[in-house]
Each structure stands twice: as structure tokens, then as C-alpha cells.
mmCIF file of C-alpha atoms and ligand atoms in Angstrom:
data_model
loop_
_atom_site.group_PDB
_atom_site.id
_atom_site.type_symbol
_atom_site.label_atom_id
_atom_site.label_comp_id
_atom_site.label_asym_id
_atom_site.label_seq_id
_atom_site.Cartn_x
_atom_site.Cartn_y
_atom_site.Cartn_z
ATOM 1 C CA MET A 1494 -1.346 -9.523 -9.212
ATOM 2 C CA GLN A 1495 -0.375 -9.374 -12.886
ATOM 3 C CA THR A 1496 -0.327 -6.357 -15.143
ATOM 4 C CA ALA A 1497 -2.297 -6.326 -18.384
ATOM 5 C CA GLY A 1498 1.019 -7.033 -20.104
ATOM 6 C CA GLY A 1499 1.483 -10.225 -18.060
ATOM 7 C CA HIS A 1500 4.160 -8.877 -15.683
ATOM 8 C CA ARG A 1501 4.040 -9.529 -11.974
ATOM 9 C CA MET A 1502 3.464 -6.373 -9.931
ATOM 10 C CA SER A 1503 6.158 -5.653 -7.355
ATOM 11 C CA VAL A 1504 3.559 -4.559 -4.794
ATOM 12 C CA GLU A 1505 1.608 -7.421 -3.225
ATOM 13 C CA MET A 1506 -2.132 -6.677 -3.244
ATOM 14 C CA THR A 1507 -5.347 -7.931 -1.809
ATOM 15 C CA ASN A 1508 -8.659 -6.347 -0.797
ATOM 16 C CA CYS A 1509 -11.376 -6.239 1.780
ATOM 17 C CA GLY A 1510 -14.880 -4.864 1.490
ATOM 18 C CA GLU A 1511 -17.714 -5.416 -0.961
ATOM 19 C CA TRP A 1512 -15.550 -4.694 -3.998
ATOM 20 C CA GLY A 1513 -11.863 -5.351 -4.652
ATOM 21 C CA TRP A 1514 -9.566 -3.771 -7.198
ATOM 22 C CA LEU A 1515 -8.045 -6.297 -9.568
ATOM 23 C CA SER A 1516 -5.349 -6.252 -12.202
ATOM 24 C CA ASP A 1517 -4.899 -9.162 -14.591
ATOM 25 C CA GLU A 1518 -4.455 -9.888 -18.299
ATOM 26 C CA GLN A 1519 -7.833 -8.300 -18.968
ATOM 27 C CA GLY A 1520 -6.837 -4.987 -17.384
ATOM 28 C CA TYR A 1521 -7.920 -3.104 -14.287
ATOM 29 C CA ARG A 1522 -11.360 -3.292 -12.672
ATOM 30 C CA TYR A 1523 -13.320 -3.887 -9.490
ATOM 31 C CA VAL A 1524 -14.670 -7.372 -8.769
ATOM 32 C CA GLN A 1525 -16.648 -8.904 -5.908
ATOM 33 C CA LEU A 1526 -14.863 -12.260 -5.799
ATOM 34 C CA ASP A 1527 -11.202 -12.867 -5.047
ATOM 35 C CA PRO A 1528 -9.995 -14.768 -8.134
ATOM 36 C CA LEU A 1529 -7.552 -16.797 -6.005
ATOM 37 C CA SER A 1530 -10.266 -18.206 -3.712
ATOM 38 C CA ALA A 1531 -13.392 -17.640 -5.856
ATOM 39 C CA LYS A 1532 -14.937 -16.259 -2.638
ATOM 40 C CA PRO A 1533 -16.000 -12.737 -1.685
ATOM 41 C CA TRP A 1534 -13.226 -10.541 -0.335
ATOM 42 C CA PRO A 1535 -13.107 -10.497 3.492
ATOM 43 C CA SER A 1536 -15.522 -7.957 4.884
ATOM 44 C CA MET A 1537 -14.270 -4.506 5.743
ATOM 45 C CA PRO A 1538 -13.337 -4.261 9.446
ATOM 46 C CA ALA A 1539 -15.588 -1.728 11.209
ATOM 47 C CA LEU A 1540 -12.472 0.119 12.372
ATOM 48 C CA PHE A 1541 -11.329 0.621 8.759
ATOM 49 C CA LEU A 1542 -14.765 1.934 7.752
ATOM 50 C CA LYS A 1543 -14.783 4.390 10.618
ATOM 51 C CA LEU A 1544 -11.234 5.553 9.988
ATOM 52 C CA ALA A 1545 -11.963 6.315 6.332
ATOM 53 C CA CYS A 1546 -15.335 7.908 7.100
ATOM 54 C CA ASP A 1547 -13.992 10.119 9.900
ATOM 55 C CA ALA A 1548 -10.971 11.176 7.839
ATOM 56 C CA ALA A 1549 -13.094 12.123 4.813
ATOM 57 C CA ALA A 1550 -15.496 14.104 7.033
ATOM 58 C CA THR A 1551 -12.625 16.272 8.337
ATOM 59 C CA VAL A 1552 -12.277 17.797 4.857
ATOM 60 C CA GLY A 1553 -15.961 18.053 4.052
ATOM 61 C CA TYR A 1554 -16.797 14.632 2.579
ATOM 62 C CA GLU A 1555 -19.623 13.738 4.959
ATOM 63 C CA GLY A 1556 -21.038 10.231 4.771
ATOM 64 C CA PHE A 1557 -18.119 8.631 2.933
ATOM 65 C CA ALA A 1558 -18.979 4.911 3.044
ATOM 66 C CA ALA A 1559 -16.022 3.029 1.593
ATOM 67 C CA ASN A 1560 -17.140 -0.071 -0.303
ATOM 68 C CA ALA A 1561 -13.606 -1.128 -1.266
ATOM 69 C CA CYS A 1562 -10.255 -1.261 0.466
ATOM 70 C CA LEU A 1563 -7.188 -2.111 -1.594
ATOM 71 C CA ILE A 1564 -4.395 -3.415 0.630
ATOM 72 C CA ASN A 1565 -0.910 -2.854 -0.769
ATOM 73 C CA ARG A 1566 2.235 -4.338 0.728
ATOM 74 C CA TYR A 1567 5.629 -3.003 -0.326
ATOM 75 C CA ARG A 1568 9.022 -4.535 0.373
ATOM 76 C CA PRO A 1569 12.339 -2.827 -0.384
ATOM 77 C CA GLY A 1570 12.446 -2.345 -4.154
ATOM 78 C CA SER A 1571 8.657 -2.414 -4.622
ATOM 79 C CA LYS A 1572 7.285 0.542 -6.543
ATOM 80 C CA MET A 1573 4.113 1.753 -8.186
ATOM 81 C CA SER A 1574 4.344 3.391 -11.549
ATOM 82 C CA LEU A 1575 2.571 6.559 -12.588
ATOM 83 C CA HIS A 1576 -1.193 6.108 -12.701
ATOM 84 C CA GLN A 1577 -4.577 7.736 -12.216
ATOM 85 C CA ASP A 1578 -7.241 6.142 -10.041
ATOM 86 C CA LYS A 1579 -10.050 6.037 -12.567
ATOM 87 C CA ASN A 1580 -11.695 2.625 -12.280
ATOM 88 C CA GLU A 1581 -14.244 3.997 -9.814
ATOM 89 C CA ARG A 1582 -17.757 4.961 -10.890
ATOM 90 C CA ASP A 1583 -18.153 8.195 -8.974
ATOM 91 C CA PHE A 1584 -15.254 10.656 -9.101
ATOM 92 C CA ASP A 1585 -17.166 12.969 -6.767
ATOM 93 C CA GLN A 1586 -16.240 10.558 -3.999
ATOM 94 C CA PRO A 1587 -12.741 11.022 -2.554
ATOM 95 C CA ILE A 1588 -10.040 8.433 -2.101
ATOM 96 C CA VAL A 1589 -8.740 7.987 1.420
ATOM 97 C CA SER A 1590 -5.271 6.482 1.621
ATOM 98 C CA VAL A 1591 -3.593 5.340 4.852
ATOM 99 C CA SER A 1592 0.036 4.215 4.963
ATOM 100 C CA LEU A 1593 1.916 2.440 7.747
ATOM 101 C CA GLY A 1594 5.486 1.285 8.152
ATOM 102 C CA LEU A 1595 8.446 2.374 6.091
ATOM 103 C CA PRO A 1596 8.440 5.868 4.610
ATOM 104 C CA LEU A 1597 8.472 6.455 0.890
ATOM 105 C CA CYS A 1598 8.766 8.991 -1.872
ATOM 106 C CA PHE A 1599 5.335 9.636 -3.344
ATOM 107 C CA PHE A 1600 5.021 11.591 -6.574
ATOM 108 C CA SER A 1601 2.217 13.503 -8.109
ATOM 109 C CA GLU A 1602 1.485 15.929 -10.906
ATOM 110 C CA GLY A 1603 -1.442 17.600 -12.621
ATOM 111 C CA MET A 1604 -3.582 15.894 -15.182
ATOM 112 C CA SER A 1605 -0.620 15.183 -17.422
ATOM 113 C CA ALA A 1606 1.952 12.479 -16.838
ATOM 114 C CA ALA A 1607 4.817 14.918 -16.112
ATOM 115 C CA ILE A 1608 6.287 14.141 -12.717
ATOM 116 C CA LYS A 1609 6.795 16.219 -9.623
ATOM 117 C CA TRP A 1610 8.268 14.461 -6.580
ATOM 118 C CA ILE A 1611 6.796 14.793 -3.138
ATOM 119 C CA SER A 1612 9.252 13.326 -0.699
ATOM 120 C CA MET A 1613 7.714 12.239 2.585
ATOM 121 C CA PRO A 1614 10.779 10.799 4.268
ATOM 122 C CA TYR A 1615 9.917 11.349 7.935
ATOM 123 C CA PHE A 1616 6.382 10.094 8.108
ATOM 124 C CA MET A 1617 5.850 6.590 9.437
ATOM 125 C CA VAL A 1618 2.077 6.968 9.212
ATOM 126 C CA MET A 1619 0.466 8.999 6.471
ATOM 127 C CA LEU A 1620 -3.136 9.728 5.637
ATOM 128 C CA VAL A 1621 -3.989 11.372 2.338
ATOM 129 C CA ILE A 1622 -7.405 12.359 1.032
ATOM 130 C CA TRP A 1623 -7.719 12.899 -2.722
ATOM 131 C CA GLY A 1624 -10.781 14.707 -3.902
ATOM 132 C CA GLY A 1625 -12.145 17.531 -5.994
ATOM 133 C CA GLU A 1626 -9.850 18.754 -8.724
ATOM 134 C CA ASP A 1627 -7.039 16.501 -7.407
ATOM 135 C CA ARG A 1628 -9.077 13.316 -7.655
ATOM 136 C CA LEU A 1629 -7.634 12.318 -11.050
ATOM 137 C CA ARG A 1630 -4.055 13.490 -10.562
ATOM 138 C CA TYR A 1631 -1.349 11.172 -11.770
ATOM 139 C CA HIS A 1632 0.744 9.722 -8.943
ATOM 140 C CA GLY A 1633 3.052 6.876 -8.055
ATOM 141 C CA VAL A 1634 5.536 5.540 -5.546
ATOM 142 C CA MET A 1635 9.337 5.398 -5.877
ATOM 143 C CA PRO A 1636 11.081 2.097 -5.113
ATOM 144 C CA LEU A 1637 11.007 1.543 -1.361
ATOM 145 C CA LYS A 1638 14.411 1.883 0.254
ATOM 146 C CA GLU A 1639 15.927 -0.886 2.348
ATOM 147 C CA ALA A 1640 15.149 -0.172 6.023
ATOM 148 C CA GLU A 1641 13.561 -1.640 9.154
ATOM 149 C CA HIS A 1642 10.419 -0.276 10.752
ATOM 150 C CA PRO A 1643 10.120 -0.996 14.503
ATOM 151 C CA VAL A 1644 6.740 -2.696 14.092
ATOM 152 C CA LEU A 1645 6.400 -3.684 10.442
ATOM 153 C CA GLY A 1646 10.014 -4.591 9.670
ATOM 154 C CA ALA A 1647 10.982 -4.167 6.031
ATOM 155 C CA HIS A 1648 7.460 -3.341 4.861
ATOM 156 C CA ARG A 1649 5.168 -0.511 3.989
ATOM 157 C CA ILE A 1650 1.426 -1.172 4.069
ATOM 158 C CA ASN A 1651 -0.999 1.095 2.258
ATOM 159 C CA LEU A 1652 -4.784 0.946 2.545
ATOM 160 C CA THR A 1653 -6.627 2.707 -0.266
ATOM 161 C CA PHE A 1654 -10.343 3.276 0.377
HETATM 162 C C1 MD6 B 2698 0.342 3.819 -2.285
HETATM 163 N N1 MD6 B 2698 -1.460 4.813 -3.413
HETATM 164 O O1 MD6 B 2698 0.384 4.798 -1.559
HETATM 165 C C2 MD6 B 2698 -0.451 3.851 -3.526
HETATM 166 N N2 MD6 B 2698 -4.073 6.415 -5.181
HETATM 167 O O2 MD6 B 2698 0.968 2.793 -2.059
HETATM 168 C C3 MD6 B 2698 -2.194 5.221 -4.442
HETATM 169 O O3 MD6 B 2698 -2.045 4.758 -5.542
HETATM 170 C C4 MD6 B 2698 -3.208 6.229 -4.204
HETATM 171 O O4 MD6 B 2698 -2.408 6.830 -2.065
HETATM 172 C C5 MD6 B 2698 -5.022 7.355 -5.063
HETATM 173 C C6 MD6 B 2698 -5.129 8.138 -3.957
HETATM 174 C C7 MD6 B 2698 -4.257 7.973 -2.932
HETATM 175 C C8 MD6 B 2698 -3.260 7.005 -3.039
HETATM 176 FE FE1 FE B 2699 -3.495 5.435 -6.913
#
């Protein structure tokens, strides 16, 4: 995908589910058609839906029915700059984020853009649920370090529901 400024994002992205997050020259938003195929995004696998729903329920978000899954693929050097997830309509709903493959350094701070690093170097699988007062925290991902994961090779995959 492209940024609003016309740059190519270093993270490769696609979606599944009813809605997909899109970045292009017009900015960030959710759309129902994949602009590359002009077709709906692939449907959300039942296993994904259940994973996100069960995870959200463990921290009190009963009945979380994800209608979008952003699929991010990182290679060594890929990064995600500081952002807030605020293109959603209902901030009372949490975000469930599942990561597989290479570990990373994830950073987060309060409602300002000042940075605090959260290094998660030993986790090969990570599940994070963002809700409540943390829902609009700024966060980002440091450039992925060169390494090999036994299953995913030189990749990190993140699913954001
Ligand atoms: C990533 N994740 O982990 C990017 N946003 O690759 C996010 O931007 C994110 O993990 C909101 C909530 C959880 C996240
Ligand atoms: Fe985010």
C-alpha cells in the first residue's frame, strides 16, 4: 500500500473479512473491495473469528465479532511508524492483535506522540488486546532485525482484528 504522501509502505498489507483497512493517496479508511482486484476481501476464516472472539472475552469483551482483519507482513527492515488506530467507528470495541514469526520491538506511549519502547525480544507469538483507556494509545514497530524463524523464515506476520 501507499501512504497519503505517495510513499510505498515497508510493511506488506492485505485484509480479510467484511471490511479491509486501506491506505492510499486519499488517506486511511476501511473499504469493502480490494482495490487491486475490485472484489470483496476474502472472507474471514472461522478460526480467526474464534481466536479474536475468545481472546477478547478473556479480558471482559464478550461478543467481540471482528468484521475486519488487517494482515501485515514484515521483512527485515520493515517498520511501522507511530500511529493511533482511529479509523474505526466504535472505540468501545477493542483491537485484538496476533503476531507470528520473528520477534520485534513494539513501542507505545500515552495519548501524546512521545515514545516509550516496549521490547518484546523473546516472544515468537504475541497476542495483545487494546481497549478501554489504552484504545487510542500511540504505538509503532521498530525496523525488524535480520533473522530466521523456524517456520516463517525472515518474516513477521501480524493480524489486527
Ligand atoms: C503490528 N500493530 O503489530 C502493528 N494497532 O505489526 C498495530 O498497529 C496495532 O498491534 C493497534 C492495536 C494493536 C496493534
Ligand atoms: Fe496500530
